Structures are given as structure tokens and as C-alpha cells.
Coordinates of N, CA and C and ligand atoms in Angstrom, one line a residue:
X401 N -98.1 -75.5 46.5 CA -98.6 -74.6 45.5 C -99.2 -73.4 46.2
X402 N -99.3 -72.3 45.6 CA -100.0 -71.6 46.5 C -100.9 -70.2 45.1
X403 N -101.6 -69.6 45.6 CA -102.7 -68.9 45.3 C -103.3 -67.8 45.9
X404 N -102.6 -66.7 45.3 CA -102.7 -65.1 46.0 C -103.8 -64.6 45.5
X405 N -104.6 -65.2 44.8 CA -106.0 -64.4 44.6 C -107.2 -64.3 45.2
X406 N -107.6 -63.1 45.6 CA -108.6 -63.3 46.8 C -109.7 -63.5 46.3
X407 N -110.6 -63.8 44.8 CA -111.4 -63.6 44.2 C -111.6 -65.3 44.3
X408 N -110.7 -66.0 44.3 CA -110.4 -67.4 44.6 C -111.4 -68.0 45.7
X409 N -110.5 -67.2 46.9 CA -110.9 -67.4 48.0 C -112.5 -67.0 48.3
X410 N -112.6 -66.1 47.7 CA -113.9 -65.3 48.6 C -114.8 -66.3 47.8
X411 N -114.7 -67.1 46.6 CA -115.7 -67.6 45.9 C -115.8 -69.0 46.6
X412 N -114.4 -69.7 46.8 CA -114.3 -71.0 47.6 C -114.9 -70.9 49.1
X413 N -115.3 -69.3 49.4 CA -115.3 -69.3 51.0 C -117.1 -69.5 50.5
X414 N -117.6 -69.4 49.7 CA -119.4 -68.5 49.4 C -119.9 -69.9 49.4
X415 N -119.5 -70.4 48.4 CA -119.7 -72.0 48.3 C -119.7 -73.2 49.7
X416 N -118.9 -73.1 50.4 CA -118.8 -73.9 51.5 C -120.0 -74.1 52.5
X417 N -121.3 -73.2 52.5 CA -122.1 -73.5 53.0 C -123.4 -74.3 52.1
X418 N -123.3 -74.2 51.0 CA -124.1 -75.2 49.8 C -122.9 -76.3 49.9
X419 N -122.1 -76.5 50.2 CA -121.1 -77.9 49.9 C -121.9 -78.8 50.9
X420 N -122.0 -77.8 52.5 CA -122.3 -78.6 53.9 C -124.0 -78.9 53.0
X421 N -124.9 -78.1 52.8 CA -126.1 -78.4 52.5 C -126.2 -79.8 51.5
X422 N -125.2 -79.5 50.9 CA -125.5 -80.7 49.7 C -125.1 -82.3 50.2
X423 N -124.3 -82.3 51.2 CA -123.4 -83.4 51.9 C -124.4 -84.1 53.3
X424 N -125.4 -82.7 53.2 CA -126.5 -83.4 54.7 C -126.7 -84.8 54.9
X425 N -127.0 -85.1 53.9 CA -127.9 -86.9 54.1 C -126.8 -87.7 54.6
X426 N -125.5 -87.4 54.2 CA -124.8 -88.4 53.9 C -122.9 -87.7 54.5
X427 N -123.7 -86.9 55.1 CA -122.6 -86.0 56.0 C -121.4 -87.1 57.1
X428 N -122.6 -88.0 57.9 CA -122.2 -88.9 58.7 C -121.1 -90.0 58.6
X429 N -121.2 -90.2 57.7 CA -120.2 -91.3 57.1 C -118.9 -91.0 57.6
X430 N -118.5 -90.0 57.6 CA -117.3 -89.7 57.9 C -116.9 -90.4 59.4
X431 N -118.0 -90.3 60.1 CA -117.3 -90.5 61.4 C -117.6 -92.1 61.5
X432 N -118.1 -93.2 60.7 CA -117.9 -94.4 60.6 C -116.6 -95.1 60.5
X433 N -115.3 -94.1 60.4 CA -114.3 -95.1 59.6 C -113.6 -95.7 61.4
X434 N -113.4 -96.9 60.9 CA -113.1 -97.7 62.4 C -112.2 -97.4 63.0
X435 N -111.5 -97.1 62.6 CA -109.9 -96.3 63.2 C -110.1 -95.0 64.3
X436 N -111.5 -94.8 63.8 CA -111.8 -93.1 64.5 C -112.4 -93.5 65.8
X437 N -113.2 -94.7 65.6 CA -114.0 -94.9 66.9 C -113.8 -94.9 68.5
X438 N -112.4 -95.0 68.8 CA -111.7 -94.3 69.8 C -111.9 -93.0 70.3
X439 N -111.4 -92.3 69.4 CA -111.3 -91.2 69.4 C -112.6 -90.4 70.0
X440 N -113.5 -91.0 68.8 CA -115.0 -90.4 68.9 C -115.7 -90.5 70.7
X441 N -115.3 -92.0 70.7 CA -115.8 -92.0 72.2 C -115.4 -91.3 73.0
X442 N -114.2 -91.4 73.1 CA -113.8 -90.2 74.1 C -114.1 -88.9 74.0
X443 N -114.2 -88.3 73.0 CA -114.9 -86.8 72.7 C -116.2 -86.7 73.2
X444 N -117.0 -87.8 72.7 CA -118.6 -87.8 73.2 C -118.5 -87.9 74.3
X445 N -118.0 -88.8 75.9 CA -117.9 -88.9 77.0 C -117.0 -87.1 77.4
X446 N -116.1 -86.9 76.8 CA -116.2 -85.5 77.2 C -116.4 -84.5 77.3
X447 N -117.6 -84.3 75.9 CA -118.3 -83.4 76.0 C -119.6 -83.2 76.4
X448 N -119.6 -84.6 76.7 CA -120.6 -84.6 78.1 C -120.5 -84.0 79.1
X449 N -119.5 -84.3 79.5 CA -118.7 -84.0 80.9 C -118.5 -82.4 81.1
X450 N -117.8 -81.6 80.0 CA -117.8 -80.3 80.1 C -119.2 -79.2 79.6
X451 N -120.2 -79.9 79.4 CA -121.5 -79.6 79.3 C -122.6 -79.4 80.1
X452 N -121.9 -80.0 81.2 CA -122.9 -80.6 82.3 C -123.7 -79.3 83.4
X453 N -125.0 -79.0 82.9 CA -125.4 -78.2 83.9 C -125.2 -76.9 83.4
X454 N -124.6 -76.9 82.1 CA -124.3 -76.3 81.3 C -125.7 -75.6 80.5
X455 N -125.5 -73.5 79.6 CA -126.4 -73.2 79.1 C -125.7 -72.5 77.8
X456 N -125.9 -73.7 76.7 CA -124.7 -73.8 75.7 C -124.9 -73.2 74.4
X457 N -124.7 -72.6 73.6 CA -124.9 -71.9 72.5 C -123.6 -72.6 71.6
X458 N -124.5 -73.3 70.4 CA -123.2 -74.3 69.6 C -123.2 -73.4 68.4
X459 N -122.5 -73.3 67.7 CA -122.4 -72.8 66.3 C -122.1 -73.7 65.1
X460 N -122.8 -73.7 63.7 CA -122.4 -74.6 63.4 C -122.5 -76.3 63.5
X461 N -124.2 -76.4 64.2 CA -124.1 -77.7 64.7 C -124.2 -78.6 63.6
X462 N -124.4 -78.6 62.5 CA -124.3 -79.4 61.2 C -125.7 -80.6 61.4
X463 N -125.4 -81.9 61.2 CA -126.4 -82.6 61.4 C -126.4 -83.2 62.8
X464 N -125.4 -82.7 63.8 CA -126.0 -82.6 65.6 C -125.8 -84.5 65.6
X465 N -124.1 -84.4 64.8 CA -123.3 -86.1 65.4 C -123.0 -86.2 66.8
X466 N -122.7 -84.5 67.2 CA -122.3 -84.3 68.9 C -123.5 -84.1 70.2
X467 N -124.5 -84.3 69.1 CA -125.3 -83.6 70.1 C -126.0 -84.7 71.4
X468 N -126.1 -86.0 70.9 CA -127.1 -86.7 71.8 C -126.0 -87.1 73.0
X469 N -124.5 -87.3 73.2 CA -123.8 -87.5 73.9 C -123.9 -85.9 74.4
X470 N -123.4 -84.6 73.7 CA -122.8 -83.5 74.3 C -124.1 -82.9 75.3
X471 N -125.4 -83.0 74.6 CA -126.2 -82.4 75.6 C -127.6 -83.0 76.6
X472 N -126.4 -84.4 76.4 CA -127.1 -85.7 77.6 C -127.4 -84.7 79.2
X473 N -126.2 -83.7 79.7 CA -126.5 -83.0 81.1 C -126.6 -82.0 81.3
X474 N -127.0 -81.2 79.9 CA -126.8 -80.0 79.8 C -128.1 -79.0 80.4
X475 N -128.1 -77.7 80.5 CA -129.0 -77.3 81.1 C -129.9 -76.7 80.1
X476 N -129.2 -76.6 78.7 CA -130.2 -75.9 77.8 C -129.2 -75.7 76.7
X477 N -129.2 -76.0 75.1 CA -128.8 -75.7 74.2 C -129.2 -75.5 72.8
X478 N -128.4 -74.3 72.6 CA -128.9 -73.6 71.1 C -128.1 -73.9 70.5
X479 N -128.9 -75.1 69.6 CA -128.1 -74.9 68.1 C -128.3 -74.3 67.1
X480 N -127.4 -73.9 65.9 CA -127.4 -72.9 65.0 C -126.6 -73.5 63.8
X481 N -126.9 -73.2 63.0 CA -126.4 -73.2 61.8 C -126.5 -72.9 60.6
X482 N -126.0 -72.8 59.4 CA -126.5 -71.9 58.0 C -127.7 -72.4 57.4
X483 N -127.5 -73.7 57.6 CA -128.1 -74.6 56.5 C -129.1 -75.0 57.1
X484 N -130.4 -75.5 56.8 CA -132.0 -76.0 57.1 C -131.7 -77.1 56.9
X485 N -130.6 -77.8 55.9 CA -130.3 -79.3 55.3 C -130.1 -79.8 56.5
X486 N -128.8 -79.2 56.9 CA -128.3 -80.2 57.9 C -128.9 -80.3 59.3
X487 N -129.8 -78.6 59.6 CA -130.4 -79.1 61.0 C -131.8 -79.7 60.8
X488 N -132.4 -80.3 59.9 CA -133.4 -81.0 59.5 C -132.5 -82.6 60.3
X489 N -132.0 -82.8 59.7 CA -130.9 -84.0 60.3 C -130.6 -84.2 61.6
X490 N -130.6 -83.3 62.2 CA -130.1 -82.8 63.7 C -131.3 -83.0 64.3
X491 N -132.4 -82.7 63.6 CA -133.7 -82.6 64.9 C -134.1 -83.8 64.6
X492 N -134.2 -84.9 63.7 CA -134.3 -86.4 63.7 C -133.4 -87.0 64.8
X493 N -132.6 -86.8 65.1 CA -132.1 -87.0 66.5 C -132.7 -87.7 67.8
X494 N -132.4 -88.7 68.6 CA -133.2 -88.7 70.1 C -132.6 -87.7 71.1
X495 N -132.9 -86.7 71.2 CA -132.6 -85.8 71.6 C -133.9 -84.5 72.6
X496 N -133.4 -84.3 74.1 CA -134.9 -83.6 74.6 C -135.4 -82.5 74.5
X497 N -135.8 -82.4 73.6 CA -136.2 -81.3 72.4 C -137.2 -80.2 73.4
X498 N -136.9 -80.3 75.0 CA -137.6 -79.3 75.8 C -136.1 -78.4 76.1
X499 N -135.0 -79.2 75.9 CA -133.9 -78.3 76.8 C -133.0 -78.0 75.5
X500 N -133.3 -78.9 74.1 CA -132.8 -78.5 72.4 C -132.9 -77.7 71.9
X501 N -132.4 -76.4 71.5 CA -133.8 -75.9 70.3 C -132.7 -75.2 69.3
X502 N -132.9 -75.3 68.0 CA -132.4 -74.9 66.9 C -133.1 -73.5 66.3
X503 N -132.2 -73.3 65.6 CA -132.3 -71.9 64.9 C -131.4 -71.7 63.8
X504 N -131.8 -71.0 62.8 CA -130.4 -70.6 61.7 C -129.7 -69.3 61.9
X505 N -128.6 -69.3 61.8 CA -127.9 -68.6 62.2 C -126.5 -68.3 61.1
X506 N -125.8 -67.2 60.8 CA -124.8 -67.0 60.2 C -123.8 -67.3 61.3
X507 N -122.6 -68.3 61.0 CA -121.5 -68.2 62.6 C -120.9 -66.6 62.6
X508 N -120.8 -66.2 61.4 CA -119.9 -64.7 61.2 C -120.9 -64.0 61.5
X509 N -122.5 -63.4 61.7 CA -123.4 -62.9 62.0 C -123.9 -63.4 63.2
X510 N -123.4 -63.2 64.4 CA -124.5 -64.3 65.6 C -125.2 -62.9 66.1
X511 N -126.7 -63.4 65.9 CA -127.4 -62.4 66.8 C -128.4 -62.5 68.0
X512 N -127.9 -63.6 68.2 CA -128.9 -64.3 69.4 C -129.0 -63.3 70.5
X513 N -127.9 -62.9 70.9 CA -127.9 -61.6 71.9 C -127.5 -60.4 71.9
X514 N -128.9 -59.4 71.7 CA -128.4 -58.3 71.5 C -127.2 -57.5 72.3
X515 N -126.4 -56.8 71.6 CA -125.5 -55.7 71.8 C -126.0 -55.1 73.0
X516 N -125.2 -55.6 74.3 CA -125.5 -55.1 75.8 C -126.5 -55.8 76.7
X517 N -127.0 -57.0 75.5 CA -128.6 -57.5 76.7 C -127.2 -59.0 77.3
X518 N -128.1 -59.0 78.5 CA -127.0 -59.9 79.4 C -127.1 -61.4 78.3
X519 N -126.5 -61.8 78.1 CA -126.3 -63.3 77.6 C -126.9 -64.4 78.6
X520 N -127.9 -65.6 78.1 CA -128.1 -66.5 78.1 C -127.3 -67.3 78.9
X521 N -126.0 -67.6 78.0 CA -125.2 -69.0 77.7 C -123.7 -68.5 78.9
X522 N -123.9 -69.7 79.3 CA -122.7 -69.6 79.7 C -121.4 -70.8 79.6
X523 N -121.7 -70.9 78.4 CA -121.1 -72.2 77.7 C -121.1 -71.9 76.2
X524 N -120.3 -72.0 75.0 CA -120.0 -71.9 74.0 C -119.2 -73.0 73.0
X525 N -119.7 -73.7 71.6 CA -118.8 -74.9 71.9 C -119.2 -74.8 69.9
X526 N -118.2 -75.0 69.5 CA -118.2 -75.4 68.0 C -117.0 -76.5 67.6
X527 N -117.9 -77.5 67.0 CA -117.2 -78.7 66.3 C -117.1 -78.7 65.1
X528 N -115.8 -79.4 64.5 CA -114.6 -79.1 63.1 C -116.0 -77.9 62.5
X529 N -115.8 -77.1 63.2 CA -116.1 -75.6 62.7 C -114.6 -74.4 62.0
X530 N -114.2 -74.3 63.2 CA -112.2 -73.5 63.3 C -111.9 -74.3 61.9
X531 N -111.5 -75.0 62.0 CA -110.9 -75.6 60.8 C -111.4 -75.1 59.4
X532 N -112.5 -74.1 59.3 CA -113.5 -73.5 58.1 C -113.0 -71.8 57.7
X533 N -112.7 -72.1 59.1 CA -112.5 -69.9 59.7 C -111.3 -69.7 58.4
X534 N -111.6 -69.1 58.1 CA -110.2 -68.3 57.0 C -109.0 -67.5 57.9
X535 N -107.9 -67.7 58.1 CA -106.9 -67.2 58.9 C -106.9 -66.1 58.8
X536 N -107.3 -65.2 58.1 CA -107.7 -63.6 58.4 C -109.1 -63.3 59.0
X537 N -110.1 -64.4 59.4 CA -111.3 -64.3 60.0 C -111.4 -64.4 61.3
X538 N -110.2 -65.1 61.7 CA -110.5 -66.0 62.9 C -110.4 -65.1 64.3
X539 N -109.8 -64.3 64.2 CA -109.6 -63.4 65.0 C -110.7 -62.9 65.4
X540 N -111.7 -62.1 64.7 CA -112.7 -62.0 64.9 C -114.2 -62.6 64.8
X541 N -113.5 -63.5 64.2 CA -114.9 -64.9 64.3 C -114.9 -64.9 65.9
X542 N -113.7 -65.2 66.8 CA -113.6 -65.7 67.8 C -114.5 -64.4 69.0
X543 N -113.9 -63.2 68.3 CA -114.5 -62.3 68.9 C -115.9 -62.6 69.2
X544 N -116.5 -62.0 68.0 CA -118.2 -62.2 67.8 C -118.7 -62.7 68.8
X545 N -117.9 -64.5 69.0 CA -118.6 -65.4 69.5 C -118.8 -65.8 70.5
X546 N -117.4 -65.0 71.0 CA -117.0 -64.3 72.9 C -118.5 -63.8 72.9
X547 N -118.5 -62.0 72.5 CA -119.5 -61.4 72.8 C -120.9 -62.2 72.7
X548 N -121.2 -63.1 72.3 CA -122.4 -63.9 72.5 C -122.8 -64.8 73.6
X549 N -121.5 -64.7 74.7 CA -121.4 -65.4 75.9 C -121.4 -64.9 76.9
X550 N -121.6 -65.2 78.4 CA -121.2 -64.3 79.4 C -120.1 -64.4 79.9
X551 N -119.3 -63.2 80.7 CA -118.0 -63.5 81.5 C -117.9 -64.4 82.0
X552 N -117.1 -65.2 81.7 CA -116.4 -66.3 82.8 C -117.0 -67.8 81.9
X553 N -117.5 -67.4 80.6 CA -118.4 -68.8 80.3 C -117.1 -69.8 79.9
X554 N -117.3 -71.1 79.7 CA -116.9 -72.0 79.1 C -116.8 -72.2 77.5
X555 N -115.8 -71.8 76.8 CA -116.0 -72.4 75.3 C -114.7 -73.3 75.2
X556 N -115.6 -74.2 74.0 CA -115.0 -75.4 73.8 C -114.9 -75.4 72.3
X557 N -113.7 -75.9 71.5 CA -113.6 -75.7 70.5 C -113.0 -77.3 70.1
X558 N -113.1 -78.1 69.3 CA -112.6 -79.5 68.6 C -112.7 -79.4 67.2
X559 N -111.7 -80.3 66.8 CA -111.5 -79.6 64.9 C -110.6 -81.3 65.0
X560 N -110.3 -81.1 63.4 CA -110.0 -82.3 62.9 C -107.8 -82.0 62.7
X561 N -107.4 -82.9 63.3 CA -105.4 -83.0 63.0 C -105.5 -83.3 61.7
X562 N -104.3 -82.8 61.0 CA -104.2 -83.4 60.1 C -103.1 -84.9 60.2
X563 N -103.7 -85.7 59.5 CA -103.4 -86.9 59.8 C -102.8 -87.3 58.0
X564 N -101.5 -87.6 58.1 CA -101.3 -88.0 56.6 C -101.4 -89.4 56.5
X565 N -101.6 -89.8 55.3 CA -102.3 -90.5 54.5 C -104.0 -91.2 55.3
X566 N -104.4 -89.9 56.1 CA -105.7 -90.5 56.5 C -106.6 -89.5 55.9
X567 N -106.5 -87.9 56.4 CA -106.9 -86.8 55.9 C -106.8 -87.1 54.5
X568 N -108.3 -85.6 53.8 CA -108.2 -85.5 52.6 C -106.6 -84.4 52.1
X569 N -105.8 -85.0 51.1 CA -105.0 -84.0 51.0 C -104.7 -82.6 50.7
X570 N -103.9 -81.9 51.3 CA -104.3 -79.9 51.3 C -103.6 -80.1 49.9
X571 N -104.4 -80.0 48.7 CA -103.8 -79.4 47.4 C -103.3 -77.8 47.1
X572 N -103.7 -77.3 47.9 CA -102.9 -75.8 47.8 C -103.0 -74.7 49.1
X573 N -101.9 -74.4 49.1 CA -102.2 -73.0 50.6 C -102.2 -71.2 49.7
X574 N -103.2 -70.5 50.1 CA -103.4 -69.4 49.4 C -102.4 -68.8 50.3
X575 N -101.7 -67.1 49.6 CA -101.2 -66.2 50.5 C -101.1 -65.9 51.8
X576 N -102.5 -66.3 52.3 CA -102.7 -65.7 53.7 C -102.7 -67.1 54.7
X577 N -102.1 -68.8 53.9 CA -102.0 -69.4 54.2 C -103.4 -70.6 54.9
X578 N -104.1 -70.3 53.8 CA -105.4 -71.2 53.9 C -105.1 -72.2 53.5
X579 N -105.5 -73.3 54.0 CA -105.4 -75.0 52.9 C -106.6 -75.4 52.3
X580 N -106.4 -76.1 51.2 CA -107.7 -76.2 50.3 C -107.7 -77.6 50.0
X581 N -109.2 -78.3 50.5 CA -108.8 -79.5 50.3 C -110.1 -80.2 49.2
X582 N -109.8 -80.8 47.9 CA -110.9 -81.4 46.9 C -111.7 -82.3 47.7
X583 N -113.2 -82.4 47.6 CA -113.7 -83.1 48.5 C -114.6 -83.8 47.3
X584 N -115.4 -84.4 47.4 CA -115.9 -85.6 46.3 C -117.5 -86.0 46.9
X585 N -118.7 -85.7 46.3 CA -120.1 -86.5 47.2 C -120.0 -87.3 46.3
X586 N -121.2 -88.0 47.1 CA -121.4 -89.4 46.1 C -122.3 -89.5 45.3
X587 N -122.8 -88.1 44.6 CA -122.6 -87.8 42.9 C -122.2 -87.4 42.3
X588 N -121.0 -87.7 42.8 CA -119.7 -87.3 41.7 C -119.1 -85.9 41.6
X589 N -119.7 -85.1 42.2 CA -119.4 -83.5 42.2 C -118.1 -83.3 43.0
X590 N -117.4 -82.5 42.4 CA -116.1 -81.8 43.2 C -116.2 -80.2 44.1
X591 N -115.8 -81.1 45.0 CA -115.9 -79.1 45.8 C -114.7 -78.7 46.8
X592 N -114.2 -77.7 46.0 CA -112.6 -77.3 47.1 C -113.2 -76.3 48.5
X593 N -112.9 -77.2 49.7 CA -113.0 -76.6 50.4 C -111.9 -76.0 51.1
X594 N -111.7 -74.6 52.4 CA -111.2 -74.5 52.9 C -110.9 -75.1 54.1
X595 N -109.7 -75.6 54.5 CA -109.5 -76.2 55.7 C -108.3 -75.9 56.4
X596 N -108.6 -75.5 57.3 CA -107.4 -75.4 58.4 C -106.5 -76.1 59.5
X597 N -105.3 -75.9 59.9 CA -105.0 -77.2 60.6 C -104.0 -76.3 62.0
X598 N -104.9 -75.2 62.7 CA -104.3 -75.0 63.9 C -103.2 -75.5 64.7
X599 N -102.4 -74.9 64.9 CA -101.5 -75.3 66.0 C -101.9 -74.9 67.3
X600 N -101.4 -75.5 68.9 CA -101.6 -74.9 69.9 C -101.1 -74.0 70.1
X601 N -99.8 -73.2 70.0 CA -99.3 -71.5 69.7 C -100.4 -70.8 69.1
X602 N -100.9 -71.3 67.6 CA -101.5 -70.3 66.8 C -102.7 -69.9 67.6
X603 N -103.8 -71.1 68.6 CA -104.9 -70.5 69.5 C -104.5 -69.9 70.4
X604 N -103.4 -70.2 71.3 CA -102.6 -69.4 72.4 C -102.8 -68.0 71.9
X605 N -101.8 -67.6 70.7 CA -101.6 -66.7 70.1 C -103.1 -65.5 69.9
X606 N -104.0 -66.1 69.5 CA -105.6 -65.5 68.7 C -105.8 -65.2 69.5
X607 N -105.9 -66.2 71.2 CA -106.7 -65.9 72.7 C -106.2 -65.2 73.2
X608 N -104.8 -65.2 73.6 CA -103.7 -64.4 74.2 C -104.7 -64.1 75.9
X609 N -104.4 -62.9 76.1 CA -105.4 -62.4 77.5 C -106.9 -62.7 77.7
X610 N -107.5 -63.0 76.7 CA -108.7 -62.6 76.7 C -109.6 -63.9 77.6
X611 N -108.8 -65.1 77.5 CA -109.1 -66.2 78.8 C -108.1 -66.4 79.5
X612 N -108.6 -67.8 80.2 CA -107.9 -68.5 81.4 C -108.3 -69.8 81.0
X613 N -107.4 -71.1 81.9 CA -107.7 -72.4 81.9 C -107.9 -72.6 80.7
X614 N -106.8 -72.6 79.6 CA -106.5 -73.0 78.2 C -105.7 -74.4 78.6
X615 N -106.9 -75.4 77.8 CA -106.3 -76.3 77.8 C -106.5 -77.3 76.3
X616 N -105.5 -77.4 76.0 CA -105.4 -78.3 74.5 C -104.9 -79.5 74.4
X617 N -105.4 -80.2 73.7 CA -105.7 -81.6 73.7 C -105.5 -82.0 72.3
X618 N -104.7 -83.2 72.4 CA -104.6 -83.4 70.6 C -104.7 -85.6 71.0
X619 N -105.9 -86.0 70.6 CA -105.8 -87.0 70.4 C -105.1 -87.8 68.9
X620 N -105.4 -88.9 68.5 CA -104.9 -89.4 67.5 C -105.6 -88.9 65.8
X621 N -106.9 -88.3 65.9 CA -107.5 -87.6 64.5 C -108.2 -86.1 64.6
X622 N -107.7 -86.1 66.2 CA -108.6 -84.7 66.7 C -108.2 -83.9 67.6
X623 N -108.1 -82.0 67.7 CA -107.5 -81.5 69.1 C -108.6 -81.2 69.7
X624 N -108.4 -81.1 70.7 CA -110.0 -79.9 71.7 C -109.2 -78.9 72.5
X625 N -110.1 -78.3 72.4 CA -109.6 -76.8 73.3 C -110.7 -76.4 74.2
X626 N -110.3 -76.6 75.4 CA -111.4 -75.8 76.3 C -110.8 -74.6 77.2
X627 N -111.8 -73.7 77.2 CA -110.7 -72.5 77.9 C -111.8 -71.3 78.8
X628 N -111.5 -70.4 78.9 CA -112.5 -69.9 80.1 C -112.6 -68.3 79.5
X629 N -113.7 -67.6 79.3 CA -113.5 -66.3 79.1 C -113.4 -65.5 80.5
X630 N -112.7 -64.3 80.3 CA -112.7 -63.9 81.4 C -113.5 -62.7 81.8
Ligands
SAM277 C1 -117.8 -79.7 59.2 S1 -119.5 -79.3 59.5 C2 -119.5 -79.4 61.2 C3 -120.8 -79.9 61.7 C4 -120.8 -80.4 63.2 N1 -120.5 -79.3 64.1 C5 -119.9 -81.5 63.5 O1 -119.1 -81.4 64.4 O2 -120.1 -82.6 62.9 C6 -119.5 -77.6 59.2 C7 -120.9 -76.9 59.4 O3 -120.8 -75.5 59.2 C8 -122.0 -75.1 58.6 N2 -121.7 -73.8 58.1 C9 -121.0 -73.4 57.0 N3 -120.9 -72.1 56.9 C10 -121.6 -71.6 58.0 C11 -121.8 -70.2 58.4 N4 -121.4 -69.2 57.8 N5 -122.5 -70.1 59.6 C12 -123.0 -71.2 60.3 N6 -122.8 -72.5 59.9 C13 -122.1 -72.6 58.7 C14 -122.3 -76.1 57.6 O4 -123.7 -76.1 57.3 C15 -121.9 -77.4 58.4 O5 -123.0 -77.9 59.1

């Protein structure tokens, strides 16, 4: 099915940050289902690993599922995100809240570093974030989020495969080729989100010159991308 109305979109894109606030308490669940738990491990042991020593600026950290493995060796990380819901959840965490620190942040608005002041981070990392980006955003989402990094930093990007009959199903793709998927809390409320399902050409494609050491990764419910700005 599909849906050329941008009035659609722009209202299913407004809502998606009250869906995440509303889903905080009970956000987690998702990564309980036993089939994932493979997966999961492995992602946590390696985003350990490409963290390490690391000065990380996350976007998007939601209730911070990645955080007590991702920034076990890190040298210092900022997390950000829309919602107070979900990083209330994140700072309950064991987590060493001298080298942690949170902030709210718009991901389409990052202002942590002013326009010309040298960047912080040299490390960048958003989880099933991409999968949110609207296919006419991403381009410059990606930008933004460059410029919030320094030359040569590390970003790392992980998002959800679509997996059939495991994934929620895409009930419709708009014009510009967004998928929308009905999601359900457990009070009953319905909320269509946007979701995305990247290929490795389509990031190839978005990054084209602007890194090096692009490397993609597609496990059994999940891809990662780590790649190098230049
Ligand atoms: C799927 S969750 C990902 C959370 C976490 N990174 C993870 O891997 O579990 C998406 C997150 O995006 C946040 N979010 C939605 N719109 C946002 C925006 N415009 N800027 C920053 N965060 C936003 C939501 O609050 C939510 O925490």
C-alpha cells in the first residue's frame, strides 16, 4: 500500500518522540525475547570493544539497554536524547556516572558543539536510531552528526533487519518510501511508527567519500555499521 501524503508523514514523524516517552517503563521488553539473546551478546561484547578508550557522543540513547556493556572502556560519554522519560531509565542504570553524563538533545538539532569550536568526541554511535531517519532526512541527519565529531572519529551505527514473521509488520510504504509499522503499549493504545530497513548499498551510497573503513555487519535480527570519518 502506499501513501503520498506528506501531512501523514510529518504528523506520524511529530508523534514518534511521545510514542518513545510513553513506552519508557516498559521499553525493555523487547530485548527479552530468547531468540535475540545471541545476538544481543554479541553486540554488547562489541560495542565494548569499539568503545574502548573511546570519547563518545550517543544520540538517541533511549533507556541506555547499550550503555552498561558499550561504555564499560570508554573514556567519556554523552548521552542525549528527546525524551526525560526514557533517560530517567538510563540514569537508574549501574553505570560510572563520573565518565556518563546525559543531556537532552534534539538528534535533528545536535548542539553540543558549537559551529567551528574543536569537537570533544571522537567517537559517535546511535542504536535502532537510522531505522527512525525519514529517507529524505537521512542524508543530512548523517551530516549534522558528522559535524558534531572530530576528523577521523569512529561512528557506529546498529539498527534492527527486518526479520519476517519476527518483526512488527511494515503495513504501508509512503512515496518517498518510508515503512510504517502499528505498534501496540500495554494500554492498549495504537501508534504507527516510521521504520526503516537499510540496505548496505543504500549506507554505502548516503556515505559515499565522506569515510573510510566501512564495515557492515548483518547478524541474525541486527546490522552494525562502523566506519571512519575522514
Ligand atoms: C528505538 S529507541 C532507541 C533507544 C536506544 N538507543 C536503544 O538502542 O535501545 C529510539 C529513541 O529515539 C528517541 N528519539 C525520538 N525522536 C528523537 C529526536 N528527534 N531526537 C533525539 N531522540 C529522539 C526516543 O526517545 C527513543 O529513546
Amino acid at each position: 500500500m502506499s501513501n503520498s501524503d506528506p501531512i501523514a508523514q510529518a504528523s506520524t514523524e511529530q508523534h514518534m518522540p511521545r510514542y518513545y516517552a510513553q513506552r519508557a517503563s516498559e521499553y525493555e521488553r523487547v530485548f527479552d525475547r530468547p531468540h535475540r539473546q545471541a545476538n544481543i551478546a554479541t553486540l554488547q561484547a562489541w560495542l565494548r570493544a569499539q568503545f574502548s578508550g573511546r570519547r563518545v557522543l550517543e544520540v538517541a540513547t533511549g533507556t541506555g539497554f547499550w550503555l552498561p556493556a558499550a561504555t564499560a572502556e570508554a573514556q567519556s560519554w554523552q548521552c542525549t536524547d528527546i525524551n526525560p522519560e526514557v533517560l530517567a531509565e538510563a540514569k537508574a542504570k549501574p553505570l560510572d556516572f563520573e565518565r556518563v553524563k546525559f543531556q537532552l538533545a534534539d538528534a535533528y538539532a545536535l548542539d553540543l558543539v558549537a559551529p567551528k569550536a574543536p569537537s570533544p568526541f571522537d567517537a559517535g554511535f546511535a542504536g535502532l536510531w537510522f531505522s527512525h531517519v525519514p529517507v529524505s532526512r537521512q542524508a543530512a541527519w548523517l551530516q549534522q552528526f558528522h559535524q558534531q565529531l572530530q576528523a577521523g572519529a569512529r561512528v557506529v551505527l546498529m539498527d534492527n533487519r527486518y526479520v519476517e514473521g519476527d518483526s512488527s509488520p511494515i503495513f504501508r510504504i509512503d512515496s518517498e518510501g518510508n515503512g510504517y509499522q502499528m505498534r501496540e503499549l500495554s494500554n492498549g493504545s495504537q501508534h504507527e511508527v516510521l521504520k526503516n530497513f537499510p540496505s548496505e548499498a543504500r549506507m554505502r551510497d548516503l556515505l559515499g567519500a565522506q569515510v573510510s573503513e566501512f564495515e557492515w555487519t548483518e547478524l541474525d535480527y541486527f546490522w552494525t555499521l562502523s566506519y571512519r570519518l575522514r
